[in-house]
Amino acid sequence: MFERAERSDRAVILHPVFAGDGPEALDEFHELARSAGVDIVDVLTAPRDRPDARYFVGKGKIDELSESVARHDAGLILVSRPLSAVQERNIEKRCQQRVLDRTTLILDIFAQRAQSYEGKLEVELAQLRHLSTRLVRGWTHLERQKGGIGLRGPGETQLETDRRLVGDRIRQLRSRLDKVQRQREQSRRRRARSEVQTVALVGYTNAGKSTLFNLLTESSVDTRDMQFATLDPTVRKLADAPGGQVLLADTVGFVSSLPPELIAAFRATLLETREADLLLHVIDISDPFRSERRQEVEAVLTSIGANEIPLLRVFNKIDKGDEAPGVVRDEEGSVDQVYVSALRETGIEGLRQAILQRLAGRRVRCWIQLAPQDARLRAQLFELGAVNEEQVTEGGAWRLKVDLAREMAEKLARQPGPSGRVAREQLFSALPDAGREDAA
């Protein structure tokens, strides 16, 4: 039986092409291979009307692939489409080299890039879920992790042993992830209680999100020119934000046709996206396929329930074209699009102001006046850190300049008693009519 070889960096790409496919699919897969550190020695395309059940492509193309692998002394075959376990095994047997399909290649990149404890757990769990269907003497190394001798049960085959070991490992990972995610959820709840606003950067991979993140937060996140340079979610304060009350979350880049296994591996960063107050959709304006990329990203946002979050489109890399830095406003006067160059650091201040303007609609900023009997509401506002300035009138009343999240203003207005009544009368005078109707 064919034994899988050790990792090799010389690879041949097999790219099945269907009607309607454009060149961007092969270009993207080539970039994925480059990001994984693979040396591409040959590329074979295979026009198809439908996948072949045995090899995905025809037998003649598999013979050509086998010859190319031998001629170039390649130790790896990369297939740009997801393969079934049977198709992968058949290609490996015919070509006598290891085969990685699109999903496995991306998971391999994730495994290389994950830095945080949670990220490593999630990637390993995604790998095990995906590769458990491909247990063809490929997991015998797991036996060595537990000693080997006496490990196999009576009448248990090697494949059954491997499956049991993988199942045990999956349960361990789930238990550890549950604990880590409970800790993350506590941090998220603390942010919610303090009403700190969060902005998440989303976009197609290699659109320049991390470079923008560094400029906006004065940080130094890795910004290598490759796909999935950033995998773990990174959260920092927006520089020069009033009161330091705005956080930016840098997230992993999206790719087309994201498999379910990878959605699970995205879980940590997707939670930051789904619970943000504003999304910055970073788009590479120099990408000839930017329209398709934008649709792919917004489809993923819809699939995870983030499509209702306010979104600001940021067109990056204007230095590669003729566009000038600036903003575009919608019919209501709100900034809808921003044009910047993260590399040249142009348009960044305009982007910063656009972020603050979009977030301002979610905050209440006004002067209110409280009588001495309203001391409870005054104490609540100070406890929330919402009072920027206070004046005492001759009659002993307090004039407060407040700045707090709309959600907290609504919460104060809903509380029973005199404090809630005063909050409705004072705070909601600064809100849109819809807010006053909601509180009535």
CSV table of C-alpha atoms in Angstrom, one decimal:
chain,number,residue,atom,x,y,z
A,1,MET,CA,0.0,0.0,0.0
A,2,PHE,CA,1.2,3.5,-0.8
A,3,GLU,CA,2.8,5.3,2.2
A,4,ARG,CA,2.5,9.0,2.3
A,5,ALA,CA,5.8,10.7,1.9
A,6,GLU,CA,7.3,13.4,4.1
A,7,ARG,CA,6.5,17.0,3.3
A,8,SER,CA,8.0,18.2,0.0
A,9,ASP,CA,8.0,21.8,-1.2
A,10,ARG,CA,8.1,20.9,-5.0
A,11,ALA,CA,4.6,20.6,-6.3
A,12,VAL,CA,2.5,20.3,-9.4
A,13,ILE,CA,-0.8,22.1,-9.6
A,14,LEU,CA,-3.8,20.3,-11.1
A,15,HIS,CA,-6.5,22.9,-12.0
A,16,PRO,CA,-9.9,21.5,-13.2
A,17,VAL,CA,-11.7,24.2,-15.3
A,18,PHE,CA,-15.4,24.3,-15.7
A,19,ALA,CA,-17.6,26.5,-18.0
A,20,GLY,CA,-17.7,30.1,-16.6
A,21,ASP,CA,-14.5,29.9,-14.7
A,22,GLY,CA,-12.2,32.9,-15.0
A,23,PRO,CA,-8.4,33.1,-14.6
A,24,GLU,CA,-8.8,34.5,-11.1
A,25,ALA,CA,-9.4,31.1,-9.7
A,26,LEU,CA,-6.0,29.7,-10.8
A,27,ASP,CA,-4.3,33.0,-9.8
A,28,GLU,CA,-5.8,32.7,-6.3
A,29,PHE,CA,-4.8,29.1,-5.9
A,30,HIS,CA,-1.3,29.9,-7.1
A,31,GLU,CA,-1.1,32.6,-4.4
A,32,LEU,CA,-2.4,30.1,-1.8
A,33,ALA,CA,0.4,27.7,-2.7
A,34,ARG,CA,3.0,30.5,-2.5
A,35,SER,CA,1.7,31.5,0.9
A,36,ALA,CA,2.2,27.9,2.0
A,37,GLY,CA,5.8,28.0,1.0
A,38,VAL,CA,5.4,25.6,-1.9
A,39,ASP,CA,7.6,25.7,-5.0
A,40,ILE,CA,5.4,25.3,-8.1
A,41,VAL,CA,7.2,23.3,-10.8
A,42,ASP,CA,4.3,22.7,-13.2
A,43,VAL,CA,0.6,23.6,-13.7
A,44,LEU,CA,-1.8,21.4,-15.5
A,45,THR,CA,-5.3,22.6,-16.5
A,46,ALA,CA,-8.1,20.1,-17.1
A,47,PRO,CA,-11.3,21.4,-18.9
A,48,ARG,CA,-14.3,19.5,-17.5
A,49,ASP,CA,-18.1,19.5,-17.9
A,50,ARG,CA,-18.6,17.7,-14.6
A,51,PRO,CA,-16.3,16.0,-12.0
A,52,ASP,CA,-15.2,12.4,-12.6
A,53,ALA,CA,-16.2,10.1,-9.7
A,54,ARG,CA,-12.9,8.3,-9.7
A,55,TYR,CA,-10.2,11.0,-10.2
A,56,PHE,CA,-12.3,14.2,-10.5
A,57,VAL,CA,-10.5,14.6,-13.9
A,58,GLY,CA,-10.2,12.1,-16.8
A,59,LYS,CA,-7.8,9.1,-16.8
A,60,GLY,CA,-5.7,10.7,-19.6
A,61,LYS,CA,-5.1,13.8,-17.5
A,62,ILE,CA,-4.1,11.7,-14.5
A,63,ASP,CA,-1.5,9.9,-16.7
A,64,GLU,CA,-0.2,13.3,-17.8
A,65,LEU,CA,-0.1,14.4,-14.1
A,66,SER,CA,1.9,11.3,-13.1
A,67,GLU,CA,4.4,11.9,-15.9
A,68,SER,CA,4.8,15.6,-14.8
A,69,VAL,CA,5.4,14.6,-11.2
A,70,ALA,CA,8.1,12.1,-12.2
A,71,ARG,CA,9.7,14.5,-14.7
A,72,HIS,CA,10.0,17.4,-12.2
A,73,ASP,CA,10.8,15.2,-9.2
A,74,ALA,CA,7.8,16.7,-7.4
A,75,GLY,CA,6.8,15.3,-4.0
A,76,LEU,CA,3.4,17.0,-3.8
A,77,ILE,CA,0.2,17.4,-5.9
A,78,LEU,CA,-2.0,20.4,-5.3
A,79,VAL,CA,-5.6,20.2,-6.6
A,80,SER,CA,-7.5,23.5,-6.8
A,81,ARG,CA,-10.9,21.9,-6.1
A,82,PRO,CA,-12.1,20.1,-3.0
A,83,LEU,CA,-11.7,16.3,-3.5
A,84,SER,CA,-13.6,13.4,-2.0
A,85,ALA,CA,-11.6,10.9,0.1
A,86,VAL,CA,-11.9,8.3,-2.7
A,87,GLN,CA,-10.7,10.8,-5.4
A,88,GLU,CA,-7.7,11.8,-3.2
A,89,ARG,CA,-6.7,8.2,-2.6
A,90,ASN,CA,-7.0,7.2,-6.2
A,91,ILE,CA,-4.8,10.1,-7.4
A,92,GLU,CA,-2.3,9.3,-4.7
A,93,LYS,CA,-2.2,5.6,-5.7
A,94,ARG,CA,-1.8,6.4,-9.4
A,95,CYS,CA,0.9,9.1,-9.0
A,96,GLN,CA,2.6,7.7,-5.9
A,97,GLN,CA,2.8,11.2,-4.3
A,98,ARG,CA,0.9,13.0,-1.6
A,99,VAL,CA,-2.2,15.0,-2.7
A,100,LEU,CA,-3.6,18.1,-1.1
A,101,ASP,CA,-6.9,19.6,-2.2
A,102,ARG,CA,-7.9,23.2,-1.8
A,103,THR,CA,-9.4,22.7,1.7
A,104,THR,CA,-6.4,20.8,3.0
A,105,LEU,CA,-4.0,23.4,1.6
A,106,ILE,CA,-5.8,26.3,3.4
A,107,LEU,CA,-5.8,24.4,6.6
A,108,ASP,CA,-2.1,23.8,6.2
A,109,ILE,CA,-1.6,27.5,5.9
A,110,PHE,CA,-3.7,28.1,8.9
A,111,ALA,CA,-1.6,25.6,10.9
A,112,GLN,CA,1.5,27.5,9.9
A,113,ARG,CA,0.1,31.0,10.8
A,114,ALA,CA,-1.8,30.4,14.1
A,115,GLN,CA,-0.1,32.0,17.0
A,116,SER,CA,-2.5,32.2,19.8
A,117,TYR,CA,-3.4,29.2,21.9
A,118,GLU,CA,-7.1,29.4,20.8
A,119,GLY,CA,-6.1,29.8,17.2
A,120,LYS,CA,-3.9,26.7,17.3
A,121,LEU,CA,-6.7,24.6,18.9
A,122,GLU,CA,-9.3,25.7,16.4
A,123,VAL,CA,-7.0,25.0,13.4
A,124,GLU,CA,-6.1,21.5,14.7
A,125,LEU,CA,-9.8,20.8,15.3
A,126,ALA,CA,-10.6,21.8,11.8
A,127,GLN,CA,-7.8,19.7,10.4
A,128,LEU,CA,-8.9,16.6,12.3
A,129,ARG,CA,-12.6,17.0,11.3
A,130,HIS,CA,-11.5,17.3,7.6
A,131,LEU,CA,-8.9,14.7,7.5
A,132,SER,CA,-10.7,12.1,9.6
A,133,THR,CA,-12.5,11.1,6.4
A,134,ARG,CA,-9.1,10.4,4.8
A,135,LEU,CA,-7.7,7.8,7.3
A,136,VAL,CA,-5.7,5.6,5.0
A,137,ARG,CA,-2.7,4.7,7.2
A,138,GLY,CA,-2.1,8.4,7.4
A,139,TRP,CA,-2.6,8.8,11.2
A,140,THR,CA,-0.5,5.9,12.6
A,141,HIS,CA,1.8,8.6,14.1
A,142,LEU,CA,-0.9,9.3,16.6
A,143,GLU,CA,-0.3,5.9,18.1
A,144,ARG,CA,3.2,7.0,19.1
A,145,GLN,CA,1.7,9.9,21.2
A,146,LYS,CA,0.2,7.4,23.6
A,147,GLY,CA,2.9,4.7,23.7
A,148,GLY,CA,1.7,2.2,21.1
A,149,ILE,CA,2.1,-1.1,23.0
A,150,GLY,CA,-1.2,-2.3,24.4
A,151,LEU,CA,-3.1,0.6,22.8
A,152,ARG,CA,-5.0,-1.4,20.2
A,153,GLY,CA,-8.2,-3.2,21.4
A,154,PRO,CA,-9.0,-6.8,20.7
A,155,GLY,CA,-9.8,-7.4,17.1
A,156,GLU,CA,-9.2,-3.7,16.3
A,157,THR,CA,-7.7,-2.9,12.9
A,158,GLN,CA,-5.1,-0.1,12.5
A,159,LEU,CA,-7.7,2.0,10.7
A,160,GLU,CA,-10.1,1.6,13.7
A,161,THR,CA,-7.3,2.5,16.1
A,162,ASP,CA,-6.6,5.7,14.1
A,163,ARG,CA,-10.3,6.7,14.1
A,164,ARG,CA,-10.5,6.2,17.8
A,165,LEU,CA,-7.4,8.2,18.5
A,166,VAL,CA,-8.7,11.0,16.2
A,167,GLY,CA,-12.0,10.9,18.0
A,168,ASP,CA,-10.4,11.2,21.4
A,169,ARG,CA,-8.3,14.1,20.3
A,170,ILE,CA,-11.3,15.9,18.9
A,171,ARG,CA,-13.1,15.6,22.2
A,172,GLN,CA,-10.0,16.9,24.0
A,173,LEU,CA,-9.8,19.9,21.7
A,174,ARG,CA,-13.5,20.7,22.1
A,175,SER,CA,-13.2,20.7,25.9
A,176,ARG,CA,-10.2,23.0,25.8
A,177,LEU,CA,-11.9,25.3,23.3
A,178,ASP,CA,-15.0,25.6,25.5
A,179,LYS,CA,-12.8,26.8,28.4
A,180,VAL,CA,-11.0,29.3,26.2
A,181,GLN,CA,-14.2,30.6,24.6
A,182,ARG,CA,-15.8,31.1,28.1
A,183,GLN,CA,-12.8,33.3,29.0
A,184,ARG,CA,-13.1,35.3,25.7
A,185,GLU,CA,-16.8,35.7,26.3
A,186,GLN,CA,-16.1,37.2,29.7
A,187,SER,CA,-13.8,39.8,28.1
A,188,ARG,CA,-16.4,40.5,25.5
A,189,ARG,CA,-19.1,41.1,28.2
A,190,ARG,CA,-16.8,43.4,30.1
A,191,ARG,CA,-16.4,45.5,26.9
A,192,ALA,CA,-20.1,45.5,26.4
A,193,ARG,CA,-20.7,46.7,30.0
A,194,SER,CA,-18.3,49.5,29.6
A,195,GLU,CA,-20.0,50.4,26.3
A,196,VAL,CA,-16.7,50.4,24.4
A,197,GLN,CA,-17.4,50.5,20.6
A,198,THR,CA,-15.7,48.0,18.3
A,199,VAL,CA,-14.8,48.4,14.7
A,200,ALA,CA,-13.9,45.2,12.7
A,201,LEU,CA,-11.8,45.2,9.6
A,202,VAL,CA,-13.0,42.6,7.1
A,203,GLY,CA,-12.1,42.0,3.5
A,204,TYR,CA,-10.7,39.6,0.9
A,205,THR,CA,-7.3,38.2,1.9
A,206,ASN,CA,-4.3,40.4,1.1
A,207,ALA,CA,-6.4,43.5,0.6
A,208,GLY,CA,-4.3,45.5,3.1
A,209,LYS,CA,-6.3,45.2,6.3
A,210,SER,CA,-3.4,44.7,8.6
A,211,THR,CA,-1.4,47.7,7.1
A,212,LEU,CA,-4.5,49.9,7.7
A,213,PHE,CA,-4.9,48.4,11.2
A,214,ASN,CA,-1.3,49.4,12.1
A,215,LEU,CA,-1.8,53.0,10.8
A,216,LEU,CA,-5.1,53.5,12.7
A,217,THR,CA,-3.9,51.9,16.0
A,218,GLU,CA,-0.2,52.7,15.8
A,219,SER,CA,0.6,49.0,16.1
A,220,SER,CA,2.9,46.6,14.4
A,221,VAL,CA,0.8,43.6,13.3
A,222,ASP,CA,2.5,41.3,10.7
A,223,THR,CA,1.9,42.8,7.2
A,224,ARG,CA,3.6,40.4,4.8
A,225,ASP,CA,2.4,40.4,1.2
A,226,MET,CA,0.7,37.0,1.2
A,227,GLN,CA,-2.6,35.4,1.8
A,228,PHE,CA,-3.6,34.8,5.5
A,229,ALA,CA,-0.7,36.7,6.9
A,230,THR,CA,-3.1,37.5,9.8
A,231,LEU,CA,-5.0,34.6,11.3
A,232,ASP,CA,-5.6,35.3,14.9
A,233,PRO,CA,-7.9,38.3,15.8
A,234,THR,CA,-6.0,41.3,17.1
A,235,VAL,CA,-7.7,44.1,19.0
A,236,ARG,CA,-6.2,47.5,19.7
A,237,LYS,CA,-7.4,51.0,20.6
A,238,LEU,CA,-8.1,53.4,17.7
A,239,ALA,CA,-5.4,56.1,18.1
A,240,ASP,CA,-6.7,59.6,19.1
A,241,ALA,CA,-10.3,58.4,19.6
A,242,PRO,CA,-12.2,60.6,22.1
A,243,GLY,CA,-11.8,59.0,25.5
A,244,GLY,CA,-10.0,56.0,24.0
A,245,GLN,CA,-13.4,54.3,23.7
A,246,VAL,CA,-13.1,52.8,20.2
A,247,LEU,CA,-11.4,49.4,19.6
A,248,LEU,CA,-10.3,48.1,16.2
A,249,ALA,CA,-10.3,44.3,15.5
A,250,ASP,CA,-8.1,43.0,12.7
A,251,THR,CA,-9.6,39.8,11.3
A,252,VAL,CA,-8.5,37.0,8.9
A,253,GLY,CA,-9.0,37.6,5.2
A,254,PHE,CA,-11.7,35.8,3.4
A,255,VAL,CA,-11.4,33.6,0.2
A,256,SER,CA,-13.9,32.4,-2.3
A,257,SER,CA,-15.9,29.2,-1.7
A,258,LEU,CA,-15.0,29.0,2.0
A,259,PRO,CA,-15.5,25.3,3.1
A,260,PRO,CA,-17.5,24.5,6.2
A,261,GLU,CA,-14.4,23.2,8.0
A,262,LEU,CA,-12.8,26.6,7.6
A,263,ILE,CA,-15.9,28.5,8.9
A,264,ALA,CA,-15.3,26.6,12.2
A,265,ALA,CA,-11.6,27.6,12.2
A,266,PHE,CA,-12.7,31.3,11.6
A,267,ARG,CA,-14.9,31.1,14.7
A,268,ALA,CA,-12.8,33.4,17.0
A,269,THR,CA,-12.3,36.1,14.5
A,270,LEU,CA,-15.9,35.9,13.2
A,271,LEU,CA,-17.2,36.5,16.7
A,272,GLU,CA,-15.3,39.8,16.7
A,273,THR,CA,-16.9,40.6,13.3
A,274,ARG,CA,-20.5,39.6,14.3
A,275,GLU,CA,-20.5,41.7,17.5
A,276,ALA,CA,-18.8,44.8,16.1
A,277,ASP,CA,-20.6,48.2,16.0
A,278,LEU,CA,-19.1,49.0,12.6
A,279,LEU,CA,-17.5,47.0,9.8
A,280,LEU,CA,-14.7,48.4,7.6
A,281,HIS,CA,-14.8,46.4,4.4
A,282,VAL,CA,-11.3,46.9,2.9
A,283,ILE,CA,-11.3,46.4,-0.9
A,284,ASP,CA,-8.2,46.3,-3.1
A,285,ILE,CA,-9.1,48.8,-5.8
A,286,SER,CA,-6.3,47.6,-8.0
A,287,ASP,CA,-7.7,44.0,-8.1
A,288,PRO,CA,-9.3,43.5,-11.5
A,289,PHE,CA,-11.8,41.1,-9.8
A,290,ARG,CA,-12.6,43.4,-6.9
A,291,SER,CA,-16.4,43.3,-7.7
A,292,GLU,CA,-16.4,39.5,-7.4
A,293,ARG,CA,-14.2,39.6,-4.2
A,294,ARG,CA,-16.6,42.1,-2.6
A,295,GLN,CA,-19.6,39.9,-3.3
A,296,GLU,CA,-17.7,36.9,-1.8
A,297,VAL,CA,-16.9,38.8,1.4
A,298,GLU,CA,-20.5,40.1,1.8
A,299,ALA,CA,-21.9,36.6,1.2
A,300,VAL,CA,-19.8,35.3,4.1
A,301,LEU,CA,-20.9,38.2,6.3
A,302,THR,CA,-24.5,37.3,5.5
A,303,SER,CA,-23.9,33.6,6.3
A,304,ILE,CA,-22.6,34.5,9.8
A,305,GLY,CA,-25.3,37.0,10.6
A,306,ALA,CA,-23.2,40.1,10.3
A,307,ASN,CA,-24.9,41.6,7.3
A,308,GLU,CA,-27.1,43.9,9.5
A,309,ILE,CA,-24.1,45.7,11.0
A,310,PRO,CA,-23.3,49.1,9.6
A,311,LEU,CA,-20.6,48.9,6.9
A,312,LEU,CA,-18.1,51.4,5.6
A,313,ARG,CA,-16.3,50.4,2.3
A,314,VAL,CA,-12.6,51.3,2.3
A,315,PHE,CA,-11.0,51.2,-1.2
A,316,ASN,CA,-7.3,50.7,-0.6
A,317,LYS,CA,-4.2,50.8,-2.8
A,318,ILE,CA,-5.2,53.9,-4.7
A,319,ASP,CA,-1.4,54.4,-5.3
A,320,LYS,CA,-1.6,51.8,-8.0
A,321,GLY,CA,-4.2,53.8,-10.0
A,322,ASP,CA,-5.4,57.3,-10.7
A,323,GLU,CA,-7.9,57.6,-7.8
A,324,ALA,CA,-7.3,60.4,-5.3
A,325,PRO,CA,-7.8,60.1,-1.5
A,326,GLY,CA,-11.2,61.2,-0.3
A,327,VAL,CA,-14.7,60.2,0.9
A,328,VAL,CA,-18.0,59.6,-0.8
A,329,ARG,CA,-21.2,60.4,1.1
A,330,ASP,CA,-24.6,58.8,0.6
A,331,GLU,CA,-27.9,60.6,0.2
A,332,GLU,CA,-28.2,61.2,3.9
A,333,GLY,CA,-24.8,62.8,4.1
A,334,SER,CA,-23.1,59.9,5.9
A,335,VAL,CA,-19.7,58.7,4.7
A,336,ASP,CA,-20.3,55.6,2.6
A,337,GLN,CA,-16.9,55.1,0.9
A,338,VAL,CA,-13.3,56.1,1.7
A,339,TYR,CA,-10.4,56.0,-0.7
A,340,VAL,CA,-6.9,55.5,0.8
A,341,SER,CA,-3.4,54.2,0.3
A,342,ALA,CA,-2.2,52.3,3.3
A,343,LEU,CA,1.3,51.9,1.7
A,344,ARG,CA,1.6,55.7,1.1
A,345,GLU,CA,-0.3,56.6,4.2
A,346,THR,CA,-2.6,58.9,2.3
A,347,GLY,CA,-6.3,59.4,3.2
A,348,ILE,CA,-5.8,57.8,6.6
A,349,GLU,CA,-6.9,60.8,8.6
A,350,GLY,CA,-10.0,61.0,6.5
A,351,LEU,CA,-10.7,57.4,7.2
A,352,ARG,CA,-10.3,58.0,11.0
A,353,GLN,CA,-12.8,60.9,10.9
A,354,ALA,CA,-15.2,58.8,8.8
A,355,ILE,CA,-15.1,56.0,11.5
A,356,LEU,CA,-15.7,58.5,14.3
A,357,GLN,CA,-18.6,60.1,12.3
A,358,ARG,CA,-20.2,56.7,11.6
A,359,LEU,CA,-19.9,55.7,15.3
A,360,ALA,CA,-21.2,59.1,16.5
A,361,GLY,CA,-24.7,58.2,15.3
A,362,ARG,CA,-24.6,55.4,17.9
A,363,ARG,CA,-23.8,57.7,20.8
A,364,VAL,CA,-25.7,60.4,22.8
A,365,ARG,CA,-23.8,63.6,23.2
A,366,CYS,CA,-25.6,66.5,24.9
A,367,TRP,CA,-26.0,68.8,27.9
A,368,ILE,CA,-28.6,67.7,30.5
A,369,GLN,CA,-29.7,69.4,33.7
A,370,LEU,CA,-30.5,67.4,36.8
A,371,ALA,CA,-32.3,68.6,40.0
A,372,PRO,CA,-31.0,67.6,43.4
A,373,GLN,CA,-33.5,64.9,43.7
A,374,ASP,CA,-32.0,63.3,40.5
A,375,ALA,CA,-28.8,62.4,42.3
A,376,ARG,CA,-29.3,58.7,41.5
A,377,LEU,CA,-29.2,59.3,37.8
A,378,ARG,CA,-26.2,61.6,38.2
A,379,ALA,CA,-24.3,58.8,40.1
A,380,GLN,CA,-25.2,56.3,37.3
A,381,LEU,CA,-23.8,58.6,34.6
A,382,PHE,CA,-20.6,59.1,36.6
A,383,GLU,CA,-20.3,55.4,37.2
A,384,LEU,CA,-20.5,54.8,33.4
A,385,GLY,CA,-17.8,57.4,32.8
A,386,ALA,CA,-20.3,59.3,30.6
A,387,VAL,CA,-19.8,62.8,32.2
A,388,ASN,CA,-17.2,64.9,30.4
A,389,GLU,CA,-18.0,68.2,32.2
A,390,GLU,CA,-20.2,69.3,35.2
A,391,GLN,CA,-21.5,72.7,36.2
A,392,VAL,CA,-23.5,73.6,39.3
A,393,THR,CA,-26.2,76.3,38.9
A,394,GLU,CA,-27.1,78.9,41.4
A,395,GLY,CA,-30.2,76.9,42.4
A,396,GLY,CA,-28.1,73.8,43.2
A,397,ALA,CA,-29.0,71.9,40.0
A,398,TRP,CA,-26.3,70.0,38.0
A,399,ARG,CA,-25.6,70.7,34.3
A,400,LEU,CA,-23.8,67.7,32.8
A,401,LYS,CA,-22.1,67.3,29.5
A,402,VAL,CA,-22.6,63.6,28.7
A,403,ASP,CA,-21.3,61.2,26.1
A,404,LEU,CA,-22.5,57.6,26.2
A,405,ALA,CA,-23.6,54.8,23.9
A,406,ARG,CA,-27.2,55.0,22.6
A,407,GLU,CA,-27.9,51.5,23.9
A,408,MET,CA,-27.0,52.6,27.5
A,409,ALA,CA,-29.1,55.8,27.1
A,410,GLU,CA,-32.0,53.6,26.1
A,411,LYS,CA,-31.4,51.3,29.1
A,412,LEU,CA,-31.4,54.3,31.6
A,413,ALA,CA,-34.6,55.6,30.0
A,414,ARG,CA,-36.3,52.3,30.5
A,415,GLN,CA,-35.6,51.9,34.2
A,416,PRO,CA,-38.6,52.6,36.4
A,417,GLY,CA,-39.0,55.5,38.7
A,418,PRO,CA,-38.0,59.2,38.6
A,419,SER,CA,-34.5,58.4,37.2
A,420,GLY,CA,-36.0,56.7,34.2
A,421,ARG,CA,-38.5,59.5,33.6
A,422,VAL,CA,-35.7,62.2,33.7
A,423,ALA,CA,-33.5,60.1,31.4
A,424,ARG,CA,-36.4,59.9,28.9
A,425,GLU,CA,-37.0,63.6,29.1
A,426,GLN,CA,-33.3,64.6,29.0
A,427,LEU,CA,-31.3,62.0,27.1
A,428,PHE,CA,-33.9,61.1,24.5
A,429,SER,CA,-34.3,64.7,23.5
A,430,ALA,CA,-30.9,64.2,21.7
A,431,LEU,CA,-32.0,61.0,20.0
A,432,PRO,CA,-33.8,60.6,16.6
A,433,ASP,CA,-37.6,60.3,16.7
A,434,ALA,CA,-37.4,56.5,16.3
A,435,GLY,CA,-35.6,56.3,19.6
A,436,ARG,CA,-38.2,58.4,21.5
A,437,GLU,CA,-40.9,56.2,20.0
A,438,ASP,CA,-39.1,53.0,21.2
A,439,ALA,CA,-38.9,54.3,24.7
A,440,ALA,CA,-42.5,55.5,24.9
